[in-house]
Amino acid sequence: MTTAQKIADIEAEMQRTQKNKATEGHLALLKTKLAKLKRELIDPAGGKGGGAGGEGFDVKASGDARVGLIGFPSVGKSTLLTKLTGQFSEAADYEFTTLTCIPGVYNYKGTKIQLLDLPGIIEGAKDGKGRGKQVIGVARTCTLILIVLDVAKPVTHKRLIEHELEGFGMRLNKTAPDIKLKRKDKGGINIIKAHGQEMSHMNDDTINCILKEYKISNCDVHFRCNATMDDLIDVIEGNRVYVPCLYVMNKIDQISIEELELVSRMPHYIPISAKDEWNLDELMERIWEYLDLIRIYTKPKGQIPDYEQPVIMPRSYSKVEDFCGKLHKTLIKEFKFAQVWGCSVKHNPQKVGKDHQLLDEDVVQVIKKK
């Protein structure tokens, strides 16, 4: 029996099992076995993950961020890539026009954004159907995912694509659960919950059941959130990718205003028509927003700031120390202090240390030790 067949059998049993306190332990066992089998698909023994191998799938990263276009065949991904980047990607009215990964780059607010037109995926991609494993393998390396949907097709297509990506260890528009697992040599399993933290999704017996299925008999596990069984399994597996996602509703020229209003209720959505170039400016703005990047301008001593080539940094790693590391890996060793102009300081300029948090469009001058 193949791994895909084993996964299908377990998923079928989970659907048949009623969810209540009596079956909680059994469901935990099934979910754990399912996660182990899916791990074999993500990282098969003796080889690399799904992103390796195959013509056009080893795409060199370029620019400041990487955005992947994912969707079923013939939804307009190639047209969107061509309109945004000028990079030609064959588009036609038949399915599977794109059979390899086509990269393109466009500039927005001084940021070079690499856009990847990935071949259309089909249901069962996570199990290796079509070129699904290569497609999703490349998607795991992206900073942002754009799920391109044909607005005239059923909304269930959205859920099918999410299911394929989640089956390959991707978590869309989610943050990593606040669970810390520390393995030990002895002492048994010690479950620690933050003060006042309620655990409504699983009890201690379920936690013990999951840990023992992974042959973890000695550990400290700290819960600082109302975690689910899936959250705990994700932390133990350790190979999950948490990535922001935008749902690009293409071909809005084919529907009425009333239908568009219904579609607009979906979270994280952006309506466009790639063929007619409708709302592409809004799409680029939303991509920038979801990438959560900031621009920092350098100012050499005695000169005006360089507004042409900003240093692009993720907002979550944008302290002065991170900025120095972007310029040169040894600069922090010679760092004395920095002068900062912008919204992150009260006075312009202001003398700051390496732990100062920078904001978008700050100007920074680094002063070295003599």
Coordinates of C-alpha atoms in Angstrom, one line a residue:
M1 CA 0.0 0.0 0.0
T2 CA 1.4 3.4 -1.0
T3 CA 1.7 6.4 1.4
A4 CA -1.0 8.2 -0.5
Q5 CA -3.4 5.2 0.0
K6 CA -2.6 5.0 3.7
I7 CA -3.3 8.8 4.0
A8 CA -6.6 8.4 2.2
D9 CA -7.6 5.5 4.5
I10 CA -6.9 7.5 7.7
E11 CA -8.7 10.6 6.4
A12 CA -11.7 8.4 5.6
E13 CA -11.7 6.9 9.1
M14 CA -11.4 10.4 10.6
Q15 CA -14.5 11.5 8.7
R16 CA -16.4 8.5 9.9
T17 CA -15.4 9.1 13.6
Q18 CA -17.7 11.3 15.6
K19 CA -16.0 14.1 17.5
N20 CA -16.7 14.0 21.3
K21 CA -14.7 13.5 24.5
A22 CA -14.9 9.7 24.2
T23 CA -13.2 9.7 20.7
E24 CA -10.7 12.5 21.4
G25 CA -7.8 10.1 22.1
H26 CA -8.6 8.0 19.0
L27 CA -8.7 11.2 16.8
A28 CA -5.4 12.4 18.3
L29 CA -3.9 9.0 17.4
L30 CA -5.2 9.2 13.8
K31 CA -4.0 12.8 13.4
T32 CA -0.6 11.9 14.6
K33 CA -0.3 8.9 12.2
L34 CA -1.5 11.2 9.4
A35 CA 1.1 13.8 10.1
K36 CA 3.9 11.2 10.1
L37 CA 2.7 9.9 6.7
K38 CA 2.5 13.4 5.3
R39 CA 6.1 14.0 6.5
E40 CA 7.2 11.2 4.2
L41 CA 5.7 13.1 1.3
I42 CA 7.2 16.5 2.3
D43 CA 10.7 15.1 2.9
P44 CA 11.1 11.6 1.4
A45 CA 14.0 9.5 2.6
G46 CA 17.2 9.8 0.6
G47 CA 16.1 12.9 -1.3
K48 CA 15.2 16.5 -1.1
G49 CA 11.8 18.0 -0.6
G50 CA 9.3 18.6 -3.4
G51 CA 11.0 21.8 -4.6
A52 CA 14.0 20.0 -5.9
G53 CA 14.4 18.5 -9.3
G54 CA 12.4 19.0 -12.5
E55 CA 13.1 21.5 -15.3
G56 CA 12.4 25.1 -14.3
F57 CA 11.8 24.2 -10.6
D58 CA 15.2 25.2 -9.3
V59 CA 14.5 28.9 -9.7
K60 CA 17.2 31.2 -8.3
A61 CA 15.9 33.6 -5.7
S62 CA 16.3 37.3 -6.7
G63 CA 14.9 40.6 -5.5
D64 CA 13.8 41.4 -1.9
A65 CA 10.8 39.1 -1.7
R66 CA 9.4 36.0 -3.5
V67 CA 5.7 35.8 -4.4
G68 CA 4.2 32.5 -5.8
L69 CA 1.2 32.4 -8.1
I70 CA -0.8 29.2 -7.3
G71 CA -4.1 28.1 -8.8
F72 CA -5.9 25.5 -10.9
P73 CA -5.1 25.4 -14.6
S74 CA -6.4 28.2 -16.9
V75 CA -7.3 30.8 -14.2
G76 CA -5.1 33.6 -15.6
K77 CA -1.8 33.2 -13.7
S78 CA 0.4 33.6 -16.8
T79 CA -1.5 36.7 -18.0
L80 CA -1.1 38.3 -14.5
L81 CA 2.7 37.6 -14.5
T82 CA 3.0 39.1 -18.0
K83 CA 1.0 42.2 -17.1
L84 CA 2.9 42.9 -13.8
T85 CA 6.5 42.0 -14.8
G86 CA 6.6 42.1 -18.6
Q87 CA 8.0 38.6 -18.5
F88 CA 6.3 36.5 -21.2
S89 CA 4.5 33.4 -20.0
E90 CA 2.4 31.6 -22.6
A91 CA -1.3 32.0 -22.0
A92 CA -4.1 30.1 -23.8
D93 CA -7.7 29.0 -23.4
Y94 CA -6.7 25.4 -22.8
E95 CA -5.5 23.9 -19.5
F96 CA -1.8 23.2 -18.5
T97 CA -0.4 25.9 -20.9
T98 CA 2.4 26.5 -18.3
L99 CA 4.4 23.3 -17.6
T100 CA 7.3 24.8 -15.8
C101 CA 8.0 27.6 -13.3
I102 CA 8.3 31.0 -15.0
P103 CA 10.0 33.8 -12.9
G104 CA 9.6 37.5 -13.4
V105 CA 10.5 40.6 -11.4
Y106 CA 8.8 44.0 -10.9
N107 CA 9.7 47.1 -8.9
Y108 CA 7.3 48.6 -6.4
K109 CA 8.2 51.4 -3.9
G110 CA 11.9 50.7 -4.5
T111 CA 11.4 47.0 -3.8
K112 CA 12.3 44.3 -6.3
I113 CA 9.6 41.6 -6.0
Q114 CA 10.1 38.2 -7.7
L115 CA 6.9 36.7 -9.1
L116 CA 6.7 33.0 -9.8
D117 CA 4.2 31.6 -12.3
L118 CA 3.8 28.0 -11.1
P119 CA 2.1 25.3 -13.2
G120 CA -1.6 24.7 -12.4
I121 CA -2.1 22.2 -9.6
I122 CA -4.8 19.6 -9.5
E123 CA -6.6 17.9 -6.7
G124 CA -4.2 15.3 -5.2
A125 CA -1.2 17.5 -5.9
K126 CA 0.2 16.9 -2.4
D127 CA 0.2 13.2 -3.1
G128 CA 2.3 13.7 -6.2
K129 CA -0.3 13.9 -8.9
G130 CA 0.6 16.0 -11.9
R131 CA 3.7 18.0 -10.9
G132 CA 2.1 18.9 -7.6
K133 CA 5.0 18.1 -5.3
Q134 CA 7.4 20.3 -7.3
V135 CA 4.9 23.1 -7.4
I136 CA 4.1 23.1 -3.7
G137 CA 7.8 22.5 -2.9
V138 CA 8.6 25.8 -4.6
A139 CA 5.6 27.5 -2.9
R140 CA 7.2 26.6 0.5
T141 CA 10.1 28.9 -0.3
C142 CA 7.9 32.0 -1.1
T143 CA 7.4 35.0 1.2
L144 CA 3.8 35.4 0.1
I145 CA 1.4 33.2 -1.8
L146 CA -1.2 34.5 -4.3
I147 CA -4.0 31.9 -4.8
V148 CA -5.4 32.9 -8.2
L149 CA -9.1 31.9 -8.6
D150 CA -11.5 32.2 -11.5
V151 CA -14.3 34.3 -10.0
A152 CA -16.9 32.5 -12.2
K153 CA -15.9 29.0 -10.9
P154 CA -17.2 27.5 -7.6
V155 CA -15.7 28.9 -4.3
T156 CA -14.9 25.3 -3.3
H157 CA -11.8 25.6 -5.5
K158 CA -10.4 27.9 -2.9
R159 CA -10.8 25.3 -0.2
L160 CA -9.4 22.5 -2.4
I161 CA -6.2 24.5 -3.0
E162 CA -5.9 25.3 0.7
H163 CA -6.3 21.6 1.5
E164 CA -3.4 20.7 -0.9
L165 CA -1.1 23.3 0.6
E166 CA -1.9 22.4 4.2
G167 CA -1.3 18.7 3.3
F168 CA 2.3 19.7 2.4
G169 CA 3.0 21.5 5.6
M170 CA 2.0 25.1 4.7
R171 CA -0.2 27.2 7.0
L172 CA -1.8 30.1 5.3
N173 CA -2.5 33.4 7.2
K174 CA -1.7 31.8 10.5
T175 CA 1.0 32.4 13.1
A176 CA 3.0 29.6 14.8
P177 CA 1.3 28.4 17.9
D178 CA 2.9 29.6 21.2
I179 CA 4.0 26.1 22.4
K180 CA 7.5 25.3 23.6
L181 CA 8.6 21.7 23.6
K182 CA 11.9 20.9 25.5
R183 CA 13.0 17.2 25.4
K184 CA 14.8 15.8 28.4
D185 CA 16.7 12.6 29.2
K186 CA 14.5 11.7 32.2
G187 CA 11.6 13.0 34.4
G188 CA 8.6 12.0 32.3
I189 CA 6.2 14.3 30.6
N190 CA 5.6 17.7 32.3
I191 CA 2.7 19.8 30.9
I192 CA 2.9 23.5 31.9
K193 CA 0.2 26.0 31.1
A194 CA 0.5 29.7 31.3
H195 CA -1.3 31.3 34.3
G196 CA -5.1 31.4 33.5
Q197 CA -4.7 29.7 30.2
E198 CA -7.7 27.5 29.3
M199 CA -7.3 24.4 27.1
S200 CA -10.7 23.8 25.6
H201 CA -9.6 21.8 22.6
M202 CA -7.7 18.9 24.3
N203 CA -7.0 17.6 27.8
D204 CA -3.8 16.3 29.4
D205 CA -4.6 12.7 28.4
T206 CA -4.8 13.7 24.7
I207 CA -1.5 15.6 25.0
N208 CA 0.2 12.6 26.5
C209 CA -1.3 10.3 23.8
I210 CA 0.2 12.5 21.0
L211 CA 3.6 12.8 22.6
K212 CA 3.8 9.0 23.3
E213 CA 2.8 8.3 19.7
Y214 CA 5.9 10.3 18.7
K215 CA 7.9 8.2 21.3
I216 CA 8.5 11.3 23.4
S217 CA 8.5 10.1 27.0
N218 CA 10.5 12.8 28.7
C219 CA 9.9 16.5 28.0
D220 CA 8.6 19.8 29.3
V221 CA 5.8 21.2 27.1
H222 CA 4.7 24.8 27.7
F223 CA 1.3 26.1 26.4
R224 CA 0.8 29.8 26.1
C225 CA -2.3 29.6 23.8
N226 CA -5.5 27.6 23.6
A227 CA -3.9 25.0 21.3
T228 CA -5.5 22.3 19.2
M229 CA -4.3 18.8 18.5
D230 CA -3.1 20.0 15.1
D231 CA -1.1 22.8 16.7
L232 CA 0.8 20.4 19.0
I233 CA 1.5 18.1 16.1
D234 CA 2.8 21.0 14.0
V235 CA 5.2 22.0 16.8
I236 CA 6.5 18.4 17.2
E237 CA 6.9 17.9 13.4
G238 CA 8.8 21.2 13.2
N239 CA 8.6 21.4 9.3
R240 CA 5.6 23.7 9.0
V241 CA 5.8 26.9 6.9
Y242 CA 3.7 29.9 8.1
V243 CA 3.1 32.2 5.1
P244 CA 0.7 35.1 4.4
C245 CA -1.7 34.5 1.5
L246 CA -3.9 36.7 -0.8
Y247 CA -6.8 35.3 -2.8
V248 CA -6.7 37.0 -6.2
M249 CA -10.2 36.8 -7.8
N250 CA -9.5 37.0 -11.5
K251 CA -11.9 37.6 -14.5
I252 CA -14.3 40.0 -12.6
D253 CA -15.2 41.3 -16.1
Q254 CA -17.4 38.2 -16.5
I255 CA -19.6 38.8 -13.4
S256 CA -22.2 41.3 -12.3
I257 CA -21.8 44.0 -9.6
E258 CA -24.1 42.0 -7.3
E259 CA -22.0 38.9 -7.7
L260 CA -18.8 40.9 -7.0
E261 CA -20.3 42.2 -3.7
L262 CA -20.9 38.6 -2.6
V263 CA -17.3 37.7 -3.4
S264 CA -16.0 40.7 -1.6
R265 CA -17.1 39.3 1.7
M266 CA -14.3 36.8 1.6
P267 CA -11.3 37.7 3.9
H268 CA -7.9 38.4 2.3
Y269 CA -9.4 38.8 -1.2
I270 CA -8.6 41.2 -4.0
P271 CA -10.7 41.3 -7.2
I272 CA -8.9 41.9 -10.6
S273 CA -9.1 41.4 -14.3
A274 CA -5.6 40.6 -15.5
K275 CA -6.7 40.6 -19.2
D276 CA -8.2 44.1 -18.9
E277 CA -5.6 45.3 -16.3
W278 CA -8.4 46.2 -13.8
N279 CA -7.3 46.9 -10.2
L280 CA -3.7 45.8 -10.7
D281 CA -2.5 48.9 -8.8
E282 CA -4.6 47.8 -5.8
L283 CA -3.1 44.3 -6.1
M284 CA 0.5 45.6 -5.9
E285 CA -0.4 47.7 -2.9
R286 CA -1.9 44.7 -1.1
I287 CA 1.1 42.5 -2.0
W288 CA 3.3 45.2 -0.4
E289 CA 1.1 45.3 2.6
Y290 CA 1.1 41.6 3.1
L291 CA 4.9 41.3 2.6
D292 CA 5.2 43.6 5.6
L293 CA 8.5 45.2 4.4
I294 CA 10.0 48.5 5.3
R295 CA 12.4 50.8 3.4
I296 CA 15.4 52.3 5.1
Y297 CA 17.5 55.0 3.4
T298 CA 21.2 55.3 4.0
K299 CA 23.0 58.6 4.6
P300 CA 26.8 58.8 4.1
K301 CA 28.5 61.3 6.4
G302 CA 28.4 64.8 4.9
Q303 CA 26.1 63.7 2.0
I304 CA 22.4 63.7 1.2
P305 CA 20.4 60.5 1.8
D306 CA 20.3 57.9 -1.0
Y307 CA 16.6 57.8 -1.9
E308 CA 17.2 55.7 -5.0
Q309 CA 18.3 52.4 -3.5
P310 CA 16.6 51.8 -0.1
V311 CA 17.6 48.9 2.1
I312 CA 14.6 46.6 2.2
M313 CA 13.9 44.8 5.5
P314 CA 11.1 42.7 7.0
R315 CA 9.3 44.7 9.7
S316 CA 9.8 42.0 12.3
Y317 CA 13.6 42.2 11.9
S318 CA 14.2 45.9 11.5
K319 CA 16.3 47.0 14.4
V320 CA 19.5 49.1 13.8
E321 CA 21.5 45.9 14.4
D322 CA 19.6 44.1 11.6
F323 CA 20.1 47.1 9.4
C324 CA 23.9 46.9 9.9
G325 CA 23.9 43.2 9.1
K326 CA 22.1 44.0 5.8
L327 CA 24.9 46.5 4.8
H328 CA 27.8 44.3 5.9
K329 CA 28.1 41.3 8.2
T330 CA 31.1 42.9 10.1
L331 CA 29.7 46.4 10.4
I332 CA 28.1 45.7 13.8
K333 CA 31.6 45.0 15.3
E334 CA 32.7 48.5 14.4
F335 CA 29.3 50.1 15.4
K336 CA 29.4 53.0 17.8
F337 CA 26.0 54.6 17.4
A338 CA 23.6 55.7 14.7
Q339 CA 21.9 58.9 13.7
V340 CA 18.2 58.5 12.7
W341 CA 15.8 60.8 10.9
G342 CA 12.1 59.7 10.6
C343 CA 9.0 58.5 12.4
S344 CA 10.8 56.1 14.8
V345 CA 12.5 59.0 16.7
K346 CA 11.3 62.0 18.6
H347 CA 14.0 64.4 17.4
N348 CA 15.6 64.7 13.9
P349 CA 18.3 63.5 14.0
Q350 CA 18.4 61.4 17.1
K351 CA 21.3 59.4 18.4
V352 CA 20.3 55.7 18.9
G353 CA 21.9 52.3 19.8
K354 CA 21.8 49.0 18.0
D355 CA 18.5 47.9 19.6
H356 CA 16.5 50.9 18.3
Q357 CA 13.4 49.8 16.2
L358 CA 13.3 51.4 12.8
L359 CA 10.2 52.3 10.9
D360 CA 9.3 52.6 7.2
E361 CA 11.3 55.4 5.3
D362 CA 13.7 56.2 8.2
V363 CA 17.0 57.6 7.2
V364 CA 20.0 56.1 9.0
Q365 CA 23.7 57.2 9.3
V366 CA 26.0 54.7 11.0
I367 CA 28.9 56.0 13.1
K368 CA 31.8 53.7 13.5
K369 CA 34.3 53.3 16.3
K370 CA 37.6 55.1 15.7

